[in-house]
Amino acid sequence: MSACFSRKDEADLGEAKAPQRRPASEIVMTGSRVLLPVILTFGAYVIVNGHLSAGGGFQGGAIVASGVMLLLLADPAARLNAAALSMIESLAGMFYVGIGILGLILAGGFLDPRFLPLGEAGAFLSAGAIPLVSALLGIKVGAELSVIINRFRS
């Protein structure tokens, strides 16, 4: 047998214990406390400015979920409320579809952003409903990826 695999005796199979988790070191905890607000702020920035530059809802949601992953790695005792995150993800999806239907009814097509005023080119509020769609997509992706990360942890 190779060194990577070991065989348990028949008596040991019923006594399998969960591995003990060590608390994170002071460096990891301090680093996560410093980086977590920066990561979450950057994710929100990417979501909010997605209609003006590269990025958007999906990319920003993935950045937010990476901040959640940092939190879970730095503090193994931390728990996520998966039910609340699933509810947030579902509500964001419902509002996303609602904006799509509003575009269908008021503008001319599903997710047509012209049912809100377009504004001035390059201005922060300049893309009709696209910033709303991007924000809802970021919330949806961030919440769902956080739940997925939490499920992989257990």
mmCIF file with all atom_site columns, C-alpha atoms in Angstrom:
data_model
loop_
_atom_site.group_PDB
_atom_site.id
_atom_site.type_symbol
_atom_site.label_atom_id
_atom_site.label_alt_id
_atom_site.label_comp_id
_atom_site.label_asym_id
_atom_site.label_entity_id
_atom_site.label_seq_id
_atom_site.pdbx_PDB_ins_code
_atom_site.Cartn_x
_atom_site.Cartn_y
_atom_site.Cartn_z
_atom_site.occupancy
_atom_site.B_iso_or_equiv
_atom_site.pdbx_formal_charge
_atom_site.auth_seq_id
_atom_site.auth_comp_id
_atom_site.auth_asym_id
_atom_site.auth_atom_id
_atom_site.pdbx_PDB_model_num
ATOM 1   C CA . MET A 1 1   ? 0.000   0.000  0.000   1.00 0.00 ? 1   MET A CA 1
ATOM 2   C CA . SER A 1 2   ? 1.208   3.512  -0.689  1.00 0.00 ? 2   SER A CA 1
ATOM 3   C CA . ALA A 1 3   ? 1.850   6.098  1.994   1.00 0.00 ? 3   ALA A CA 1
ATOM 4   C CA . CYS A 1 4   ? -1.145  8.201  0.859   1.00 0.00 ? 4   CYS A CA 1
ATOM 5   C CA . PHE A 1 5   ? -3.663  5.535  1.698   1.00 0.00 ? 5   PHE A CA 1
ATOM 6   C CA . SER A 1 6   ? -4.034  3.700  4.936   1.00 0.00 ? 6   SER A CA 1
ATOM 7   C CA . ARG A 1 7   ? -6.338  0.913  5.911   1.00 0.00 ? 7   ARG A CA 1
ATOM 8   C CA . LYS A 1 8   ? -8.456  1.081  9.024   1.00 0.00 ? 8   LYS A CA 1
ATOM 9   C CA . ASP A 1 9   ? -9.142  -1.981 11.074  1.00 0.00 ? 9   ASP A CA 1
ATOM 10  C CA . GLU A 1 10  ? -12.712 -3.210 11.179  1.00 0.00 ? 10  GLU A CA 1
ATOM 11  C CA . ALA A 1 11  ? -13.101 -2.015 14.783  1.00 0.00 ? 11  ALA A CA 1
ATOM 12  C CA . ASP A 1 12  ? -11.956 1.518  13.922  1.00 0.00 ? 12  ASP A CA 1
ATOM 13  C CA . LEU A 1 13  ? -14.617 2.070  11.251  1.00 0.00 ? 13  LEU A CA 1
ATOM 14  C CA . GLY A 1 14  ? -17.387 2.757  13.758  1.00 0.00 ? 14  GLY A CA 1
ATOM 15  C CA . GLU A 1 15  ? -15.255 5.166  15.776  1.00 0.00 ? 15  GLU A CA 1
ATOM 16  C CA . ALA A 1 16  ? -14.534 7.739  13.079  1.00 0.00 ? 16  ALA A CA 1
ATOM 17  C CA . LYS A 1 17  ? -14.209 11.141 14.697  1.00 0.00 ? 17  LYS A CA 1
ATOM 18  C CA . ALA A 1 18  ? -14.489 14.528 13.080  1.00 0.00 ? 18  ALA A CA 1
ATOM 19  C CA . PRO A 1 19  ? -11.139 16.287 12.779  1.00 0.00 ? 19  PRO A CA 1
ATOM 20  C CA . GLN A 1 20  ? -10.532 18.953 15.382  1.00 0.00 ? 20  GLN A CA 1
ATOM 21  C CA . ARG A 1 21  ? -10.456 22.476 13.984  1.00 0.00 ? 21  ARG A CA 1
ATOM 22  C CA . ARG A 1 22  ? -7.764  24.722 15.305  1.00 0.00 ? 22  ARG A CA 1
ATOM 23  C CA . PRO A 1 23  ? -8.583  28.361 15.937  1.00 0.00 ? 23  PRO A CA 1
ATOM 24  C CA . ALA A 1 24  ? -7.121  30.747 13.400  1.00 0.00 ? 24  ALA A CA 1
ATOM 25  C CA . SER A 1 25  ? -3.889  32.488 14.263  1.00 0.00 ? 25  SER A CA 1
ATOM 26  C CA . GLU A 1 26  ? -3.786  36.118 15.315  1.00 0.00 ? 26  GLU A CA 1
ATOM 27  C CA . ILE A 1 27  ? -2.245  37.091 11.970  1.00 0.00 ? 27  ILE A CA 1
ATOM 28  C CA . VAL A 1 28  ? -5.070  35.443 10.012  1.00 0.00 ? 28  VAL A CA 1
ATOM 29  C CA . MET A 1 29  ? -7.757  37.002 12.220  1.00 0.00 ? 29  MET A CA 1
ATOM 30  C CA . THR A 1 30  ? -6.232  40.496 12.006  1.00 0.00 ? 30  THR A CA 1
ATOM 31  C CA . GLY A 1 31  ? -5.689  40.173 8.272   1.00 0.00 ? 31  GLY A CA 1
ATOM 32  C CA . SER A 1 32  ? -9.279  39.118 7.723   1.00 0.00 ? 32  SER A CA 1
ATOM 33  C CA . ARG A 1 33  ? -10.570 41.996 9.859   1.00 0.00 ? 33  ARG A CA 1
ATOM 34  C CA . VAL A 1 34  ? -8.569  44.426 7.737   1.00 0.00 ? 34  VAL A CA 1
ATOM 35  C CA . LEU A 1 35  ? -9.291  42.860 4.337   1.00 0.00 ? 35  LEU A CA 1
ATOM 36  C CA . LEU A 1 36  ? -12.957 41.929 4.726   1.00 0.00 ? 36  LEU A CA 1
ATOM 37  C CA . PRO A 1 37  ? -14.335 45.509 4.641   1.00 0.00 ? 37  PRO A CA 1
ATOM 38  C CA . VAL A 1 38  ? -12.054 46.302 1.693   1.00 0.00 ? 38  VAL A CA 1
ATOM 39  C CA . ILE A 1 39  ? -13.222 43.229 -0.250  1.00 0.00 ? 39  ILE A CA 1
ATOM 40  C CA . LEU A 1 40  ? -16.903 43.893 0.445   1.00 0.00 ? 40  LEU A CA 1
ATOM 41  C CA . THR A 1 41  ? -16.541 47.581 -0.490  1.00 0.00 ? 41  THR A CA 1
ATOM 42  C CA . PHE A 1 42  ? -14.750 46.680 -3.712  1.00 0.00 ? 42  PHE A CA 1
ATOM 43  C CA . GLY A 1 43  ? -17.477 44.144 -4.554  1.00 0.00 ? 43  GLY A CA 1
ATOM 44  C CA . ALA A 1 44  ? -20.152 46.778 -3.990  1.00 0.00 ? 44  ALA A CA 1
ATOM 45  C CA . TYR A 1 45  ? -18.167 49.231 -6.140  1.00 0.00 ? 45  TYR A CA 1
ATOM 46  C CA . VAL A 1 46  ? -17.944 46.746 -9.011  1.00 0.00 ? 46  VAL A CA 1
ATOM 47  C CA . ILE A 1 47  ? -21.684 46.037 -8.767  1.00 0.00 ? 47  ILE A CA 1
ATOM 48  C CA . VAL A 1 48  ? -22.729 49.695 -8.636  1.00 0.00 ? 48  VAL A CA 1
ATOM 49  C CA . ASN A 1 49  ? -20.400 50.884 -11.405 1.00 0.00 ? 49  ASN A CA 1
ATOM 50  C CA . GLY A 1 50  ? -20.910 47.896 -13.679 1.00 0.00 ? 50  GLY A CA 1
ATOM 51  C CA . HIS A 1 51  ? -22.865 49.904 -16.241 1.00 0.00 ? 51  HIS A CA 1
ATOM 52  C CA . LEU A 1 52  ? -20.028 52.451 -16.586 1.00 0.00 ? 52  LEU A CA 1
ATOM 53  C CA . SER A 1 53  ? -16.976 50.209 -16.676 1.00 0.00 ? 53  SER A CA 1
ATOM 54  C CA . ALA A 1 54  ? -15.927 46.597 -16.926 1.00 0.00 ? 54  ALA A CA 1
ATOM 55  C CA . GLY A 1 55  ? -17.596 44.360 -14.381 1.00 0.00 ? 55  GLY A CA 1
ATOM 56  C CA . GLY A 1 56  ? -21.092 44.279 -13.098 1.00 0.00 ? 56  GLY A CA 1
ATOM 57  C CA . GLY A 1 57  ? -23.424 42.165 -11.044 1.00 0.00 ? 57  GLY A CA 1
ATOM 58  C CA . PHE A 1 58  ? -21.876 38.759 -11.518 1.00 0.00 ? 58  PHE A CA 1
ATOM 59  C CA . GLN A 1 59  ? -18.296 39.879 -10.997 1.00 0.00 ? 59  GLN A CA 1
ATOM 60  C CA . GLY A 1 60  ? -19.191 42.008 -7.975  1.00 0.00 ? 60  GLY A CA 1
ATOM 61  C CA . GLY A 1 61  ? -21.249 39.189 -6.457  1.00 0.00 ? 61  GLY A CA 1
ATOM 62  C CA . ALA A 1 62  ? -18.310 36.830 -6.851  1.00 0.00 ? 62  ALA A CA 1
ATOM 63  C CA . ILE A 1 63  ? -16.054 39.355 -5.099  1.00 0.00 ? 63  ILE A CA 1
ATOM 64  C CA . VAL A 1 64  ? -18.530 39.660 -2.218  1.00 0.00 ? 64  VAL A CA 1
ATOM 65  C CA . ALA A 1 65  ? -18.676 35.856 -1.946  1.00 0.00 ? 65  ALA A CA 1
ATOM 66  C CA . SER A 1 66  ? -14.870 35.736 -1.815  1.00 0.00 ? 66  SER A CA 1
ATOM 67  C CA . GLY A 1 67  ? -15.065 38.063 1.190   1.00 0.00 ? 67  GLY A CA 1
ATOM 68  C CA . VAL A 1 68  ? -17.493 35.660 2.835   1.00 0.00 ? 68  VAL A CA 1
ATOM 69  C CA . MET A 1 69  ? -15.102 32.816 2.068   1.00 0.00 ? 69  MET A CA 1
ATOM 70  C CA . LEU A 1 70  ? -12.289 34.766 3.756   1.00 0.00 ? 70  LEU A CA 1
ATOM 71  C CA . LEU A 1 71  ? -14.492 35.204 6.818   1.00 0.00 ? 71  LEU A CA 1
ATOM 72  C CA . LEU A 1 72  ? -15.298 31.492 6.957   1.00 0.00 ? 72  LEU A CA 1
ATOM 73  C CA . LEU A 1 73  ? -11.664 30.483 6.499   1.00 0.00 ? 73  LEU A CA 1
ATOM 74  C CA . ALA A 1 74  ? -10.381 32.917 9.108   1.00 0.00 ? 74  ALA A CA 1
ATOM 75  C CA . ASP A 1 75  ? -13.011 32.007 11.696  1.00 0.00 ? 75  ASP A CA 1
ATOM 76  C CA . PRO A 1 76  ? -13.988 28.331 11.480  1.00 0.00 ? 76  PRO A CA 1
ATOM 77  C CA . ALA A 1 77  ? -16.588 28.852 14.219  1.00 0.00 ? 77  ALA A CA 1
ATOM 78  C CA . ALA A 1 78  ? -18.456 31.444 12.141  1.00 0.00 ? 78  ALA A CA 1
ATOM 79  C CA . ARG A 1 79  ? -21.820 30.293 10.850  1.00 0.00 ? 79  ARG A CA 1
ATOM 80  C CA . LEU A 1 80  ? -23.843 31.603 7.944   1.00 0.00 ? 80  LEU A CA 1
ATOM 81  C CA . ASN A 1 81  ? -27.599 31.723 8.042   1.00 0.00 ? 81  ASN A CA 1
ATOM 82  C CA . ALA A 1 82  ? -28.213 29.769 4.854   1.00 0.00 ? 82  ALA A CA 1
ATOM 83  C CA . ALA A 1 83  ? -31.984 30.190 5.115   1.00 0.00 ? 83  ALA A CA 1
ATOM 84  C CA . ALA A 1 84  ? -31.706 33.984 5.203   1.00 0.00 ? 84  ALA A CA 1
ATOM 85  C CA . LEU A 1 85  ? -29.220 34.012 2.326   1.00 0.00 ? 85  LEU A CA 1
ATOM 86  C CA . SER A 1 86  ? -31.484 31.748 0.281   1.00 0.00 ? 86  SER A CA 1
ATOM 87  C CA . MET A 1 87  ? -34.401 34.080 0.962   1.00 0.00 ? 87  MET A CA 1
ATOM 88  C CA . ILE A 1 88  ? -32.327 37.107 -0.111  1.00 0.00 ? 88  ILE A CA 1
ATOM 89  C CA . GLU A 1 89  ? -31.249 35.276 -3.248  1.00 0.00 ? 89  GLU A CA 1
ATOM 90  C CA . SER A 1 90  ? -34.843 34.347 -4.076  1.00 0.00 ? 90  SER A CA 1
ATOM 91  C CA . LEU A 1 91  ? -36.118 37.895 -3.513  1.00 0.00 ? 91  LEU A CA 1
ATOM 92  C CA . ALA A 1 92  ? -33.366 39.329 -5.721  1.00 0.00 ? 92  ALA A CA 1
ATOM 93  C CA . GLY A 1 93  ? -34.338 36.862 -8.442  1.00 0.00 ? 93  GLY A CA 1
ATOM 94  C CA . MET A 1 94  ? -38.008 37.796 -8.143  1.00 0.00 ? 94  MET A CA 1
ATOM 95  C CA . PHE A 1 95  ? -37.225 41.518 -8.389  1.00 0.00 ? 95  PHE A CA 1
ATOM 96  C CA . TYR A 1 96  ? -34.954 40.796 -11.372 1.00 0.00 ? 96  TYR A CA 1
ATOM 97  C CA . VAL A 1 97  ? -37.819 39.075 -13.188 1.00 0.00 ? 97  VAL A CA 1
ATOM 98  C CA . GLY A 1 98  ? -40.140 41.907 -12.091 1.00 0.00 ? 98  GLY A CA 1
ATOM 99  C CA . ILE A 1 99  ? -37.868 44.495 -13.707 1.00 0.00 ? 99  ILE A CA 1
ATOM 100 C CA . GLY A 1 100 ? -37.777 42.306 -16.803 1.00 0.00 ? 100 GLY A CA 1
ATOM 101 C CA . ILE A 1 101 ? -41.577 42.229 -16.946 1.00 0.00 ? 101 ILE A CA 1
ATOM 102 C CA . LEU A 1 102 ? -41.752 46.006 -16.393 1.00 0.00 ? 102 LEU A CA 1
ATOM 103 C CA . GLY A 1 103 ? -39.450 46.412 -19.380 1.00 0.00 ? 103 GLY A CA 1
ATOM 104 C CA . LEU A 1 104 ? -41.700 44.121 -21.394 1.00 0.00 ? 104 LEU A CA 1
ATOM 105 C CA . ILE A 1 105 ? -44.840 46.063 -20.474 1.00 0.00 ? 105 ILE A CA 1
ATOM 106 C CA . LEU A 1 106 ? -43.541 49.651 -20.405 1.00 0.00 ? 106 LEU A CA 1
ATOM 107 C CA . ALA A 1 107 ? -40.655 49.706 -22.888 1.00 0.00 ? 107 ALA A CA 1
ATOM 108 C CA . GLY A 1 108 ? -40.685 47.068 -25.566 1.00 0.00 ? 108 GLY A CA 1
ATOM 109 C CA . GLY A 1 109 ? -38.879 43.943 -24.444 1.00 0.00 ? 109 GLY A CA 1
ATOM 110 C CA . PHE A 1 110 ? -37.910 41.802 -21.504 1.00 0.00 ? 110 PHE A CA 1
ATOM 111 C CA . LEU A 1 111 ? -35.266 43.637 -19.411 1.00 0.00 ? 111 LEU A CA 1
ATOM 112 C CA . ASP A 1 112 ? -35.496 46.677 -21.698 1.00 0.00 ? 112 ASP A CA 1
ATOM 113 C CA . PRO A 1 113 ? -34.015 49.433 -19.501 1.00 0.00 ? 113 PRO A CA 1
ATOM 114 C CA . ARG A 1 114 ? -35.785 52.297 -21.248 1.00 0.00 ? 114 ARG A CA 1
ATOM 115 C CA . PHE A 1 115 ? -38.777 52.322 -18.891 1.00 0.00 ? 115 PHE A CA 1
ATOM 116 C CA . LEU A 1 116 ? -36.647 54.495 -16.581 1.00 0.00 ? 116 LEU A CA 1
ATOM 117 C CA . PRO A 1 117 ? -35.133 57.791 -17.778 1.00 0.00 ? 117 PRO A CA 1
ATOM 118 C CA . LEU A 1 118 ? -31.780 57.305 -19.462 1.00 0.00 ? 118 LEU A CA 1
ATOM 119 C CA . GLY A 1 119 ? -30.087 60.420 -18.077 1.00 0.00 ? 119 GLY A CA 1
ATOM 120 C CA . GLU A 1 120 ? -26.810 61.844 -19.312 1.00 0.00 ? 120 GLU A CA 1
ATOM 121 C CA . ALA A 1 121 ? -24.125 59.656 -20.908 1.00 0.00 ? 121 ALA A CA 1
ATOM 122 C CA . GLY A 1 122 ? -21.310 58.837 -18.459 1.00 0.00 ? 122 GLY A CA 1
ATOM 123 C CA . ALA A 1 123 ? -23.238 60.019 -15.404 1.00 0.00 ? 123 ALA A CA 1
ATOM 124 C CA . PHE A 1 124 ? -23.730 57.651 -12.504 1.00 0.00 ? 124 PHE A CA 1
ATOM 125 C CA . LEU A 1 125 ? -27.497 57.397 -13.078 1.00 0.00 ? 125 LEU A CA 1
ATOM 126 C CA . SER A 1 126 ? -27.378 57.158 -16.833 1.00 0.00 ? 126 SER A CA 1
ATOM 127 C CA . ALA A 1 127 ? -28.456 53.722 -17.935 1.00 0.00 ? 127 ALA A CA 1
ATOM 128 C CA . GLY A 1 128 ? -32.149 53.373 -17.204 1.00 0.00 ? 128 GLY A CA 1
ATOM 129 C CA . ALA A 1 129 ? -32.814 50.134 -15.334 1.00 0.00 ? 129 ALA A CA 1
ATOM 130 C CA . ILE A 1 130 ? -29.401 48.582 -16.004 1.00 0.00 ? 130 ILE A CA 1
ATOM 131 C CA . PRO A 1 131 ? -27.948 49.646 -12.601 1.00 0.00 ? 131 PRO A CA 1
ATOM 132 C CA . LEU A 1 132 ? -30.955 48.054 -10.866 1.00 0.00 ? 132 LEU A CA 1
ATOM 133 C CA . VAL A 1 133 ? -30.512 44.856 -12.839 1.00 0.00 ? 133 VAL A CA 1
ATOM 134 C CA . SER A 1 134 ? -26.795 44.828 -12.046 1.00 0.00 ? 134 SER A CA 1
ATOM 135 C CA . ALA A 1 135 ? -27.415 45.399 -8.322  1.00 0.00 ? 135 ALA A CA 1
ATOM 136 C CA . LEU A 1 136 ? -30.012 42.634 -8.132  1.00 0.00 ? 136 LEU A CA 1
ATOM 137 C CA . LEU A 1 137 ? -27.739 40.268 -10.027 1.00 0.00 ? 137 LEU A CA 1
ATOM 138 C CA . GLY A 1 138 ? -24.859 41.087 -7.662  1.00 0.00 ? 138 GLY A CA 1
ATOM 139 C CA . ILE A 1 139 ? -27.011 40.399 -4.611  1.00 0.00 ? 139 ILE A CA 1
ATOM 140 C CA . LYS A 1 140 ? -28.269 37.161 -6.123  1.00 0.00 ? 140 LYS A CA 1
ATOM 141 C CA . VAL A 1 141 ? -24.825 35.877 -7.115  1.00 0.00 ? 141 VAL A CA 1
ATOM 142 C CA . GLY A 1 142 ? -23.183 36.960 -3.854  1.00 0.00 ? 142 GLY A CA 1
ATOM 143 C CA . ALA A 1 143 ? -25.834 35.271 -1.720  1.00 0.00 ? 143 ALA A CA 1
ATOM 144 C CA . GLU A 1 144 ? -25.921 32.052 -3.732  1.00 0.00 ? 144 GLU A CA 1
ATOM 145 C CA . LEU A 1 145 ? -22.145 31.667 -3.954  1.00 0.00 ? 145 LEU A CA 1
ATOM 146 C CA . SER A 1 146 ? -21.922 32.293 -0.201  1.00 0.00 ? 146 SER A CA 1
ATOM 147 C CA . VAL A 1 147 ? -24.397 29.472 0.422   1.00 0.00 ? 147 VAL A CA 1
ATOM 148 C CA . ILE A 1 148 ? -22.431 27.186 -1.907  1.00 0.00 ? 148 ILE A CA 1
ATOM 149 C CA . ILE A 1 149 ? -19.173 28.002 -0.108  1.00 0.00 ? 149 ILE A CA 1
ATOM 150 C CA . ASN A 1 150 ? -20.839 27.351 3.248   1.00 0.00 ? 150 ASN A CA 1
ATOM 151 C CA . ARG A 1 151 ? -22.121 23.961 2.059   1.00 0.00 ? 151 ARG A CA 1
ATOM 152 C CA . PHE A 1 152 ? -18.671 22.927 0.840   1.00 0.00 ? 152 PHE A CA 1
ATOM 153 C CA . ARG A 1 153 ? -17.294 23.733 4.267   1.00 0.00 ? 153 ARG A CA 1
ATOM 154 C CA . SER A 1 154 ? -19.449 21.182 6.072   1.00 0.00 ? 154 SER A CA 1
#
